[in-house]
Coordinates of C-alpha atoms and ligand atoms in Angstrom, one line a residue:
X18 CA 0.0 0.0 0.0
X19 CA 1.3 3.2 -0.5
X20 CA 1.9 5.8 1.8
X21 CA -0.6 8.2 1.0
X22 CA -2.9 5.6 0.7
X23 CA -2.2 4.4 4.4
X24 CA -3.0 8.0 5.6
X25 CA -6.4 7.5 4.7
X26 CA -9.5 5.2 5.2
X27 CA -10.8 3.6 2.7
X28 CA -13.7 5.6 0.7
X29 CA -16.8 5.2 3.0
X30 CA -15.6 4.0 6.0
X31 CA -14.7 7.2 7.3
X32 CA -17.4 9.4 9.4
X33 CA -15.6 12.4 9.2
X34 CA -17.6 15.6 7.4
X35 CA -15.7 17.4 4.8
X36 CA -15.4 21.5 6.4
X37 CA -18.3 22.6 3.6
X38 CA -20.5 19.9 4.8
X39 CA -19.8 20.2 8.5
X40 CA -20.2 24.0 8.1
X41 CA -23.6 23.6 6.4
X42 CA -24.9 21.1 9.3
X43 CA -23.5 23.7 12.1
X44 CA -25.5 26.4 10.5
X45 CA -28.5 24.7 9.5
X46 CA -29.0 22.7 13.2
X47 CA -28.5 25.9 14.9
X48 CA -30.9 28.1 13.0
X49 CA -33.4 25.3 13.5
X50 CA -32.6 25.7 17.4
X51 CA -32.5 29.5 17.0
X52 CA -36.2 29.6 15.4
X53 CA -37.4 27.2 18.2
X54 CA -36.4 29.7 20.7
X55 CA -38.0 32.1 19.2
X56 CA -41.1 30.6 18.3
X57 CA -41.9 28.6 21.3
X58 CA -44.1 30.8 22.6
X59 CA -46.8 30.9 19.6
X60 CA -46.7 27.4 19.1
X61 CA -49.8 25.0 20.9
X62 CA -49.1 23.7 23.8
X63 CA -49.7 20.2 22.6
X64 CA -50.1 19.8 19.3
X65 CA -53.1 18.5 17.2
X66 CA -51.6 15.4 17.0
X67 CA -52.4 11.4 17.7
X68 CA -50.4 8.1 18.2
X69 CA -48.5 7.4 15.2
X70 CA -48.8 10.4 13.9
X71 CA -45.4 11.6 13.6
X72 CA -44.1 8.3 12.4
X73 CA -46.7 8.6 9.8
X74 CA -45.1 11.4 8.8
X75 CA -41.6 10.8 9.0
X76 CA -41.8 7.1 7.9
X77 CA -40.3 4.1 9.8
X78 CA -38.1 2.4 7.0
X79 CA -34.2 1.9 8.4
X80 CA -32.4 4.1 6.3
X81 CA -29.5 2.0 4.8
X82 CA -28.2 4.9 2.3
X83 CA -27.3 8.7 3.6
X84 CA -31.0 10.8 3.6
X85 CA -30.1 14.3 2.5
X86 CA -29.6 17.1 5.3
X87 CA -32.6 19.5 3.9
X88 CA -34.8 16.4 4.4
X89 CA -33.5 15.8 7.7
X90 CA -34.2 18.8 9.0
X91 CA -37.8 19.0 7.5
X92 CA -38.3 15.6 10.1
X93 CA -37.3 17.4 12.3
X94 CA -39.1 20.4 12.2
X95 CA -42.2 17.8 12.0
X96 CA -40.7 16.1 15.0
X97 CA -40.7 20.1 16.5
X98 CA -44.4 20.5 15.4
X99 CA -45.3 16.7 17.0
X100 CA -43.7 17.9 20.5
X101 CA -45.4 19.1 23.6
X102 CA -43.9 22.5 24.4
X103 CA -42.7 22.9 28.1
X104 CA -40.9 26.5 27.1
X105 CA -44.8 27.7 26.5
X106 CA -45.8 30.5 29.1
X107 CA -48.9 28.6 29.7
X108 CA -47.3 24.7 29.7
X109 CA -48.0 24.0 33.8
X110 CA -47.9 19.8 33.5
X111 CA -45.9 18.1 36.2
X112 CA -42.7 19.6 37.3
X113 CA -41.5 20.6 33.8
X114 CA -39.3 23.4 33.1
X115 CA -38.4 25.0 29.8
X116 CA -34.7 25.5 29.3
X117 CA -32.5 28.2 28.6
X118 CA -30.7 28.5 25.5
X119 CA -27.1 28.6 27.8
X120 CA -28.1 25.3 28.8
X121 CA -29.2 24.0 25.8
X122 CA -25.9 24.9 23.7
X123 CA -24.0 23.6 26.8
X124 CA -25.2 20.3 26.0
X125 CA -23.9 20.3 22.1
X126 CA -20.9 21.3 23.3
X127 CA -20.4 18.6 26.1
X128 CA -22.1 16.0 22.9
X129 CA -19.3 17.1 20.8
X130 CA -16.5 17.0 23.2
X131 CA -18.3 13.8 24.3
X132 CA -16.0 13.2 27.4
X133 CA -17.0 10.5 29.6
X134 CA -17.3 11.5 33.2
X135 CA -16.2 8.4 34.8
X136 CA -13.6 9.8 36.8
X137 CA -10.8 12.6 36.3
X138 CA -8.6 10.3 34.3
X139 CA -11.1 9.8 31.8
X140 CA -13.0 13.5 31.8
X141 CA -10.3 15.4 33.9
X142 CA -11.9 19.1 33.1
X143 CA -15.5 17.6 33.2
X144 CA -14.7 15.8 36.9
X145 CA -13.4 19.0 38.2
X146 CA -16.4 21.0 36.5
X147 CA -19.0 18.5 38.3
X148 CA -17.4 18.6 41.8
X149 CA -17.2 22.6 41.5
X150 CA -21.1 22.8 40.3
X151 CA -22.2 20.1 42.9
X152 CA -20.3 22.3 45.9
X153 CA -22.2 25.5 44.2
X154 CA -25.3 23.4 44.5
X155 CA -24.8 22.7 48.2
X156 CA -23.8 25.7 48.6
X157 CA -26.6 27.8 46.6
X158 CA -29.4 25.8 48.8
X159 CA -28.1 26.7 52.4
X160 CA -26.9 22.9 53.0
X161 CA -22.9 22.7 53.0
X162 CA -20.1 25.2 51.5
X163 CA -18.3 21.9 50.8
X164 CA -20.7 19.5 49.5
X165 CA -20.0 16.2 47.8
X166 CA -22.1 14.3 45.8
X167 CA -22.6 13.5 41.8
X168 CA -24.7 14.6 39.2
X169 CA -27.3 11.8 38.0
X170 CA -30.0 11.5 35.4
X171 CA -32.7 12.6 37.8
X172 CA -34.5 13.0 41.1
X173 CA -35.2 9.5 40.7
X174 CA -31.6 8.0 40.8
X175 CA -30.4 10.2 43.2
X176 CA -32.6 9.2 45.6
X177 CA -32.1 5.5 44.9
X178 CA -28.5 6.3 45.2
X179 CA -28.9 7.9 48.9
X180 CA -31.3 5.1 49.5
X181 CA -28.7 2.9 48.9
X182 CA -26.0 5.2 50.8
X183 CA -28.3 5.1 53.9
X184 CA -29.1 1.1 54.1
X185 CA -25.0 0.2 53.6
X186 CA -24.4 2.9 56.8
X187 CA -27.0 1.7 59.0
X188 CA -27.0 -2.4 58.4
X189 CA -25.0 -4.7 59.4
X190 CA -21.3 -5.0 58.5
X191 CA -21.0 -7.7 55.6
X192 CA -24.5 -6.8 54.6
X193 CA -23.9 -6.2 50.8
X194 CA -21.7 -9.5 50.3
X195 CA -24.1 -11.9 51.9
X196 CA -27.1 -10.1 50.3
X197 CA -30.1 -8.4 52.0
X198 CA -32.1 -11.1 53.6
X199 CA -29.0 -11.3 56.0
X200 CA -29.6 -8.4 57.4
X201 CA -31.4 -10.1 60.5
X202 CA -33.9 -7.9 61.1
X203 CA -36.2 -6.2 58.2
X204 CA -35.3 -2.5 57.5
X205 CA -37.7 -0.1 57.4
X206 CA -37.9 3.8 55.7
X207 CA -40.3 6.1 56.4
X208 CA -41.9 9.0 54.5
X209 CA -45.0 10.7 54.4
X210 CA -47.9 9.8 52.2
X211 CA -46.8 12.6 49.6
X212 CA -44.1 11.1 49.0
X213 CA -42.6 10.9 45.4
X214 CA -43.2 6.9 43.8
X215 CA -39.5 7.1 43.0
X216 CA -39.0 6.3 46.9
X217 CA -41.0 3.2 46.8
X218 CA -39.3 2.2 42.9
X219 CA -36.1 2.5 44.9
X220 CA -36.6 0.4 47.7
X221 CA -38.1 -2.4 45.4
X222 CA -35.0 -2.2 43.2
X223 CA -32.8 -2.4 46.3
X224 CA -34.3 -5.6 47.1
X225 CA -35.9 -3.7 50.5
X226 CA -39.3 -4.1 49.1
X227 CA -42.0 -1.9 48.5
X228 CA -43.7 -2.2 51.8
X229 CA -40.5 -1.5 54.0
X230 CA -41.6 1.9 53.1
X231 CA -43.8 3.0 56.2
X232 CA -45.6 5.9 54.7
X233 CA -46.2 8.2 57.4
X234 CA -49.9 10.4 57.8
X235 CA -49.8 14.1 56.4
X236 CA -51.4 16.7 58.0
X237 CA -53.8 19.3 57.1
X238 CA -51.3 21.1 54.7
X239 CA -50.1 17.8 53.3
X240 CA -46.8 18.0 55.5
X241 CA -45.2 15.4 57.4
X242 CA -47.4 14.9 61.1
X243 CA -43.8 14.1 63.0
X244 CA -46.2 12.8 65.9
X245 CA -47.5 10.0 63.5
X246 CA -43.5 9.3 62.5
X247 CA -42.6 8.5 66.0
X248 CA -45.8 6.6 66.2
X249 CA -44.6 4.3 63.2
X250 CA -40.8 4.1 64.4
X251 CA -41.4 2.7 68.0
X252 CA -44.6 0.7 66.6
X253 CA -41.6 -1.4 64.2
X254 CA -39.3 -0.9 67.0
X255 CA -41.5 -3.5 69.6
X256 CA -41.9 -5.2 66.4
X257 CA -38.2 -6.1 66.3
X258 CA -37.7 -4.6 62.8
X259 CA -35.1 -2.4 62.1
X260 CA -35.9 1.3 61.2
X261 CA -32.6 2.6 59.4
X262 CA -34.0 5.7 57.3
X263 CA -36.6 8.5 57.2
X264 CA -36.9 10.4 53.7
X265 CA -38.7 14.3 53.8
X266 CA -39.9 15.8 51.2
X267 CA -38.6 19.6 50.6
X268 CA -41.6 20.3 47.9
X269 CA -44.0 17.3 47.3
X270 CA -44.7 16.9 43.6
X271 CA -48.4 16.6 44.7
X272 CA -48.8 20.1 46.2
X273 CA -45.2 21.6 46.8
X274 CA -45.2 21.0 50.4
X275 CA -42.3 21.2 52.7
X276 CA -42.2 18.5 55.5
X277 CA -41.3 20.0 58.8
X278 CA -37.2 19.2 58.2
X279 CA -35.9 20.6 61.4
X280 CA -38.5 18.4 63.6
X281 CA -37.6 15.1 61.4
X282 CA -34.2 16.1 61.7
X283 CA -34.5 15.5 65.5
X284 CA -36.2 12.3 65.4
X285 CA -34.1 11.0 62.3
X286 CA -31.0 11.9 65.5
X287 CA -33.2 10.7 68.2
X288 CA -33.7 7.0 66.5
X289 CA -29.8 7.0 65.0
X290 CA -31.9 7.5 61.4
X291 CA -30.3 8.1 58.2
X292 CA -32.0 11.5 57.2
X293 CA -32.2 12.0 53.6
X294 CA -34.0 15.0 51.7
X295 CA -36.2 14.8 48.5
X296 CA -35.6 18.4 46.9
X297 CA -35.9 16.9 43.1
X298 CA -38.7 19.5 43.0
X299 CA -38.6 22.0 45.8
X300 CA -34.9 22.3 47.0
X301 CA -33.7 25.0 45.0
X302 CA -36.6 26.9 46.1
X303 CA -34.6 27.9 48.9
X304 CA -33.3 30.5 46.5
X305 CA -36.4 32.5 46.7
X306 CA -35.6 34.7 50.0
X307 CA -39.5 34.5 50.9
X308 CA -39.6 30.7 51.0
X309 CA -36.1 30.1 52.7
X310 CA -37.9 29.5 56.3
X311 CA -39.8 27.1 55.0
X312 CA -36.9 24.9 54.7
X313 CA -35.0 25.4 58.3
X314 CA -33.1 21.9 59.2
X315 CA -31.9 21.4 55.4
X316 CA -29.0 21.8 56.4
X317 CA -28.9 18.9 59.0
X318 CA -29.4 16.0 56.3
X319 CA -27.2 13.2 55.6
X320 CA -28.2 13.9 52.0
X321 CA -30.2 15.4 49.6
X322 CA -31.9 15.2 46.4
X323 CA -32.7 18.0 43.6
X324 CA -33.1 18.4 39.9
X325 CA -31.6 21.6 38.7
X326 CA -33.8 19.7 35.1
X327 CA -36.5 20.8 36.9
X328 CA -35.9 24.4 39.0
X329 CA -32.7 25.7 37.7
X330 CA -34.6 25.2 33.7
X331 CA -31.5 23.4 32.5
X332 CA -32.2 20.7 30.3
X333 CA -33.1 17.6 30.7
X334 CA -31.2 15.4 32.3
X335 CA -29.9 16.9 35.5
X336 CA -30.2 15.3 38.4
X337 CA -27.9 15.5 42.0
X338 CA -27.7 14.0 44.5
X339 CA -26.0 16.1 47.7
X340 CA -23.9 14.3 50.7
X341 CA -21.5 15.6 53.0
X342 CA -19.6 12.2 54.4
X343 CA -18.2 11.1 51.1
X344 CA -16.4 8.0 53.2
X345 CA -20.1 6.4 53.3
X346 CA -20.8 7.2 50.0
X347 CA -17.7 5.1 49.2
X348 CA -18.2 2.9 50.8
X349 CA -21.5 1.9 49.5
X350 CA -20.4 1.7 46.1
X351 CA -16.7 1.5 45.6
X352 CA -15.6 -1.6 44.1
X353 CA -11.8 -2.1 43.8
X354 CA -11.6 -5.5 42.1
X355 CA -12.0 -5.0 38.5
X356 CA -8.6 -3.7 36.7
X357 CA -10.4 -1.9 34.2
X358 CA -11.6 0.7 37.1
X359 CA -7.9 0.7 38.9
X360 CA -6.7 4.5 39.0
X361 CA -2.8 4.2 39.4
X362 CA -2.8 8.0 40.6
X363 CA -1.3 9.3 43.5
X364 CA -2.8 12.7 44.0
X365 CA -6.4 12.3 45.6
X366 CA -7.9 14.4 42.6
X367 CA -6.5 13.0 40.2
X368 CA -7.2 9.3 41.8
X369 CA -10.7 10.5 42.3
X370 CA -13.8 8.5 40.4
X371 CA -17.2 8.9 40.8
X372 CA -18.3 5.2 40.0
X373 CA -17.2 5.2 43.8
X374 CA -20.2 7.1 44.6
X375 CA -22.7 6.2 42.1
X376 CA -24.3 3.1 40.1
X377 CA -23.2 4.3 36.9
X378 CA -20.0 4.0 35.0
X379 CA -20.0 6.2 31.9
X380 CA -21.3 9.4 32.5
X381 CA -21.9 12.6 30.0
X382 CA -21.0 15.8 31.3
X383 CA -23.8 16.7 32.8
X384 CA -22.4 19.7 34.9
X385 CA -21.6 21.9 32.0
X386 CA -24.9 23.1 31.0
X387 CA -25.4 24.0 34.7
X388 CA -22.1 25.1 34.8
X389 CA -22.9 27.3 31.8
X390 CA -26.2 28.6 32.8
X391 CA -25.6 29.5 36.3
X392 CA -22.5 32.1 34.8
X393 CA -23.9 32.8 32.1
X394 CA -27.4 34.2 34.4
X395 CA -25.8 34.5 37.3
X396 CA -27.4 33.1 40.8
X397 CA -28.9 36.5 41.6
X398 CA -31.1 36.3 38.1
X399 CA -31.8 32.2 38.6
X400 CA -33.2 33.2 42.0
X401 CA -35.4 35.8 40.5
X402 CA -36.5 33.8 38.3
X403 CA -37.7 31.1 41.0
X404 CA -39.0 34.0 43.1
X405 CA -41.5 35.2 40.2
X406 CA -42.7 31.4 39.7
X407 CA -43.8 31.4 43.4
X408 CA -45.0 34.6 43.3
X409 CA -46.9 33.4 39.8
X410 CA -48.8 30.3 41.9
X411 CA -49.6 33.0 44.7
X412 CA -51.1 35.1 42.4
X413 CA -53.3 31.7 40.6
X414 CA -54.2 31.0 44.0
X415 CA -55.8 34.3 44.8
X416 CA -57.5 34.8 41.7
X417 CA -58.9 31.3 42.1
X418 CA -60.3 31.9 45.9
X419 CA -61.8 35.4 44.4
X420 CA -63.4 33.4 41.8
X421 CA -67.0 32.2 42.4
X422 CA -66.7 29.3 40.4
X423 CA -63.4 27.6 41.1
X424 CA -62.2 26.3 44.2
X425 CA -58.7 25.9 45.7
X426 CA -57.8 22.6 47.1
X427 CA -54.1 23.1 47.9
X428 CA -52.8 26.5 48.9
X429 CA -49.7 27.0 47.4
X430 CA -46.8 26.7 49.3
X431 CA -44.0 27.3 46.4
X432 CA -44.9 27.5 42.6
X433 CA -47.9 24.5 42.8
X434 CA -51.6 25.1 42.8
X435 CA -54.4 22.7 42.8
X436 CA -57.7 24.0 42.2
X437 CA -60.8 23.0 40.5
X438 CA -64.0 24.1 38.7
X439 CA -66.9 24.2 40.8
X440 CA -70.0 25.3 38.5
X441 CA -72.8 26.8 40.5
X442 CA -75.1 24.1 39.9
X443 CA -72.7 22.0 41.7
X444 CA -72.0 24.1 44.9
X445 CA -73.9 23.0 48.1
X446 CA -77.0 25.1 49.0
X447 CA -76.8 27.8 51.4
X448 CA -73.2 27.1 52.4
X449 CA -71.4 30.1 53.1
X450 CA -68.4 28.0 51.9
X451 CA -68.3 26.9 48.1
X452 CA -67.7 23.1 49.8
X453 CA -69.6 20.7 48.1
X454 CA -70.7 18.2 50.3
X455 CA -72.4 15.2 49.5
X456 CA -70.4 12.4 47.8
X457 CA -72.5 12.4 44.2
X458 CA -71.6 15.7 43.3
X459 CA -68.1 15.1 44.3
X460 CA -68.0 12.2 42.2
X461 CA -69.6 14.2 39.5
X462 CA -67.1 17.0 40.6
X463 CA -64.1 14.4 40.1
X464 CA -65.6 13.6 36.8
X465 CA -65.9 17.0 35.3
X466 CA -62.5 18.6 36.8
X467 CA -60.7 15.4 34.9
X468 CA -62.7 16.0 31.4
X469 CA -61.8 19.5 31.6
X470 CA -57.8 18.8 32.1
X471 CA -58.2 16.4 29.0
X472 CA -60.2 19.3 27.0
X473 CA -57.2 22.2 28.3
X474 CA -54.4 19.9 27.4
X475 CA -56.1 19.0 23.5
X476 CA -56.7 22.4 23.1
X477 CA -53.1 23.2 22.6
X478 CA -53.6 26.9 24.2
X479 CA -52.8 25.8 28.1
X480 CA -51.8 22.4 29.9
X481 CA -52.3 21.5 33.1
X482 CA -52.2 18.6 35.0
X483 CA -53.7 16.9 37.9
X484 CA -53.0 15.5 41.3
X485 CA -55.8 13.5 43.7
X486 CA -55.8 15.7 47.1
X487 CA -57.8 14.0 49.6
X488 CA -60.2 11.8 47.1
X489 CA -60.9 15.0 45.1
X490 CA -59.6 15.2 42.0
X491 CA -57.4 18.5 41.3
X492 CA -56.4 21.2 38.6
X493 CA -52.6 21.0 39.4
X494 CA -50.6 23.9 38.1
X495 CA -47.1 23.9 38.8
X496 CA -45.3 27.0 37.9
X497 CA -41.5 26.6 37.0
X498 CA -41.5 28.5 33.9
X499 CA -39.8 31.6 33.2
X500 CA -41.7 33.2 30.1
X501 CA -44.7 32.9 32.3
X502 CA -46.7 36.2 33.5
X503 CA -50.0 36.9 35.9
X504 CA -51.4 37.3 31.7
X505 CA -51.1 34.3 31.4
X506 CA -52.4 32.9 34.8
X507 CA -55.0 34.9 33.7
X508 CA -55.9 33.6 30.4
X509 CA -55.6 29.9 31.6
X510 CA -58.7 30.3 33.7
X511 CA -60.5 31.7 30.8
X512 CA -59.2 28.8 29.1
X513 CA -60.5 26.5 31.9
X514 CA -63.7 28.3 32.3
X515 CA -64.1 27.6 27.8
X516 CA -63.1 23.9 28.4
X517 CA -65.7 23.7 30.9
X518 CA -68.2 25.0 28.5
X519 CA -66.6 22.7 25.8
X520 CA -67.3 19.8 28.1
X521 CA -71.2 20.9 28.4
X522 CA -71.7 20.9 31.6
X523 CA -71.5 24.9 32.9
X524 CA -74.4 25.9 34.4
X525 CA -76.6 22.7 34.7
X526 CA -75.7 18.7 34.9
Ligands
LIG610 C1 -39.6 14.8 39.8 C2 -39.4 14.3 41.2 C3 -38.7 13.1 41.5 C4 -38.1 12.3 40.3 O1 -37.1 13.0 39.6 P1 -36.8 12.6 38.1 O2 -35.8 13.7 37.8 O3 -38.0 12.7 37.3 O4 -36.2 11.3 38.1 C5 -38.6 12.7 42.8 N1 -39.1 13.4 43.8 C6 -39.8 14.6 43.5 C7 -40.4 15.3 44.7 C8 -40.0 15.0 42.3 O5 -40.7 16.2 42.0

């Protein structure tokens, strides 16, 4: 072969763009990313579209030949048009935040330098990026200057992670060889009856089981009743089981409540209790001056869970998981046998790996979109931001107790409202209180409130979603979106009030 030959691939086998065509994708993918910002907010909600719909557009066949890049991008413009929109100003489903553009470009960036974050051998910049953005997170939510911890795909493997954390600290020695069942005695969490299905997921994955989970009474404002959580402890206590963890929600995804921290914190110390924190949702709420109190005794958790996917609007996915003793963490999940993980450093950074801390191996860089967006805003303008959302729900919630045909079912406590419609001809006689009473016109209460979510999120103008507070079934709004204004809490109960009308049932059933 000859030489030049040998400096090349052979024709085909080579993935590499020439500069015109590389130049042409770069320019084409980021006006299509450009328009999207700037359309986002006059596009539906949802759009007018059905299963299969998008496929019957774009076709199914496996492509075995190149498709040409202007077709491409018309598939994905279709894929764009066949998307629900969480960057609309009235998009209030589940705990769904638009992103920024910072974070989105961070994320082609950290794709094209595709480093894999297994440790600081393999990603040495991106480890030392993700340890500095998971001490600013600790930092930013009141809980530890010097935080530890990892980045994750979401609220839901953090926690599993802690979960996982908290059982190796408080069982047994030898507990994770011989497998759980040794354990001697069962091990029990507790957490309240808000709590997030992730907590329940985890412990079944752990091999704990599902019902090891004591789920704990909430009071009156859907917090934590700490009387009830000693109740439970000593109950499994006389039982002989062994309690080992209790798991507080800072923002339940139901209705944004805060368990009492600093009282669980106690207990969790009283009982020897491995005290982990929920935040996925609520944590970085803590940011909004206002709400800070709420969350007094965050700072006293073993660790912590929170999505800056879901309150710091980076994109999707950005999870954390906050500890301070990383010697437990390690010991949970390091694993020194293989020789593919050794690390033949000396220095502690550069010997540092966070498949010691964490179930997964490779890892993108998931820090440098937060990373990017918290310097690009600046924490001041991020906390702003979350202020206005909870100032957004606490404006929803007024209009909605002013109104004289909805009623509010959850106050809101951070950016979360449940509501529902409560047509005249449905409110109890003569009560002073719009409180419908007797159990068929909640059922046909129930009924209507969940045809009108269906009607608000087909319409494509507003979506909402819904949450079951005490058997009733609610109009859940949750408010972490920063195009958002009180016009367009306003024009979402108009759009409510049409669907209602759409459904035919205002006025008369
Ligand atoms: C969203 C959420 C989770 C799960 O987080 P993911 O990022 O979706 O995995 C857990 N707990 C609470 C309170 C949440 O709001």
């Amino acid at each position: 072969m000859s030489e030049i030959l040998k400096t090349r691939r052979p024709e085909g086998s080579s993935l590499e763009l020439s500069e015109a065509a590389l130049g042409e994708l770069a320019s084409q993918v980021s006006q299509l990313v450009t328009d999207y910002f700037s359309d986002v907010s006059s596009l539906p909600v949802f759009p007018e579209t059905s299963a299969g719909n998008t496929l019957a557009h774009i076709g199914t066949s496996l492509p075995s030949e190149s498709v040409p890049l202007e077709e491409l991008l018309n598939d994905c413009r279709a894929i764009i048009e066949n998307s629900r929109h969480n960057g609309h100003p009235c998009f209030f489903g589940y705990v769904a935040s638009p992103s920024t553009p910072p974070g989105a470009f961070a994320d082609l960036i950290a794709s094209a330098l595709n480093s894999n974050v297994t440790s600081w051998r393999s990603g040495p910049a991106a480890t030392e990026i993700e340890r500095t953005v998971v001490r600013w997170l600790g930092s930013l939510i009141g809980y530890d200057d010097n935080t530890a911890g990892l980045l994750t795909s979401g609220g839901s493997m953090a926690n599993m992670t802690a979960m996982l954390i908290a059982h190796r600290t408080k069982s047994d020695p030898g507990v994770a060889a011989k497998g759980l069942w040794d354990s001697g005695r069962p091990m029990t969490i507790y957490a309240s009856d808000q709590i997030h299905m992730s907590i329940p997921k985890a412990a079944d994955i752990l091999g704990l089981g599902r019902a090891q989970v004591r789920l704990v009474k909430s009071d009156d404002s859907l917090r934590m009743n700490v009387a009830h959580l000693r109740e439970c402890i000593s109950r499994d206590l006389a039982n002989g089981l062994k309690p080992f963890c209790v798991i507080a929600s800072a923002g339940t995804v139901n209705t944004g409540a805060v368990d009492p921290l600093d009282e669980i914190a106690a207990v969790a110390k009283e009982f020897a209790l491995w005290f982990h924190i929920d935040g996925a949702y609520g944590a970085l709420a803590t940011l909004d001056e206002t709400k800070r109190p709420l969350f007094k005794g965050l700072e006293r958790a073993d660790s912590i869970s929170l999505d800056p996917h879901k309150w710091l609007y980076v994109p999707i996915d950005s999870g954390c998981l906050l500890f301070r003793d990383e010697a437990r963490a390690r010991a949970a999940f390091s694993f020194d046998e293989a020789d593919y993980i050794k690390v033949h450093e000396q220095n502690a950074d550069e010997a540092f790996a966070f498949w010691n801390y964490g179930p997964e191996l490779s890892r993108r860089f998931r820090a440098l979109k937060i990373w990017l967006t918290l310097r690009y805003y600046g924490a001041r303008r991020i906390a702003q931001a979350i202020s206005e959302d909870n100032a957004l729900a606490a404006y929803l919630g007024e209009r909605v107790e002013q109104a004289e045909d909805f009623e509010i079912l959850a106050c809101p406590q951070l950016s979360i409202c449940c509501f529902r419609y409560l047509p005249p001809s449905l409110q109890s006689n003569g009560a002073a209180s719009i409180e419908a009473t007797d159990e068929s016109s909640e059922t046909e209460l129930n009924e209507l409130n969940s045809k009108i979510m269906h009607a608000v999120q087909r319409g494509g103008r507003a979506y909402l979603s819904s949450a079951t507070i005490r058997g009733k079934f609610a109009l859940r709004a949750c408010i972490t979106n920063f195009r958002t204004t009180r016009a367009d809490i306003d024009e979402t109960l108009e759009i409510i009030r049409d669907a209602a009308q759409q459904v035919g049932t205002q006025g008369g059933t």
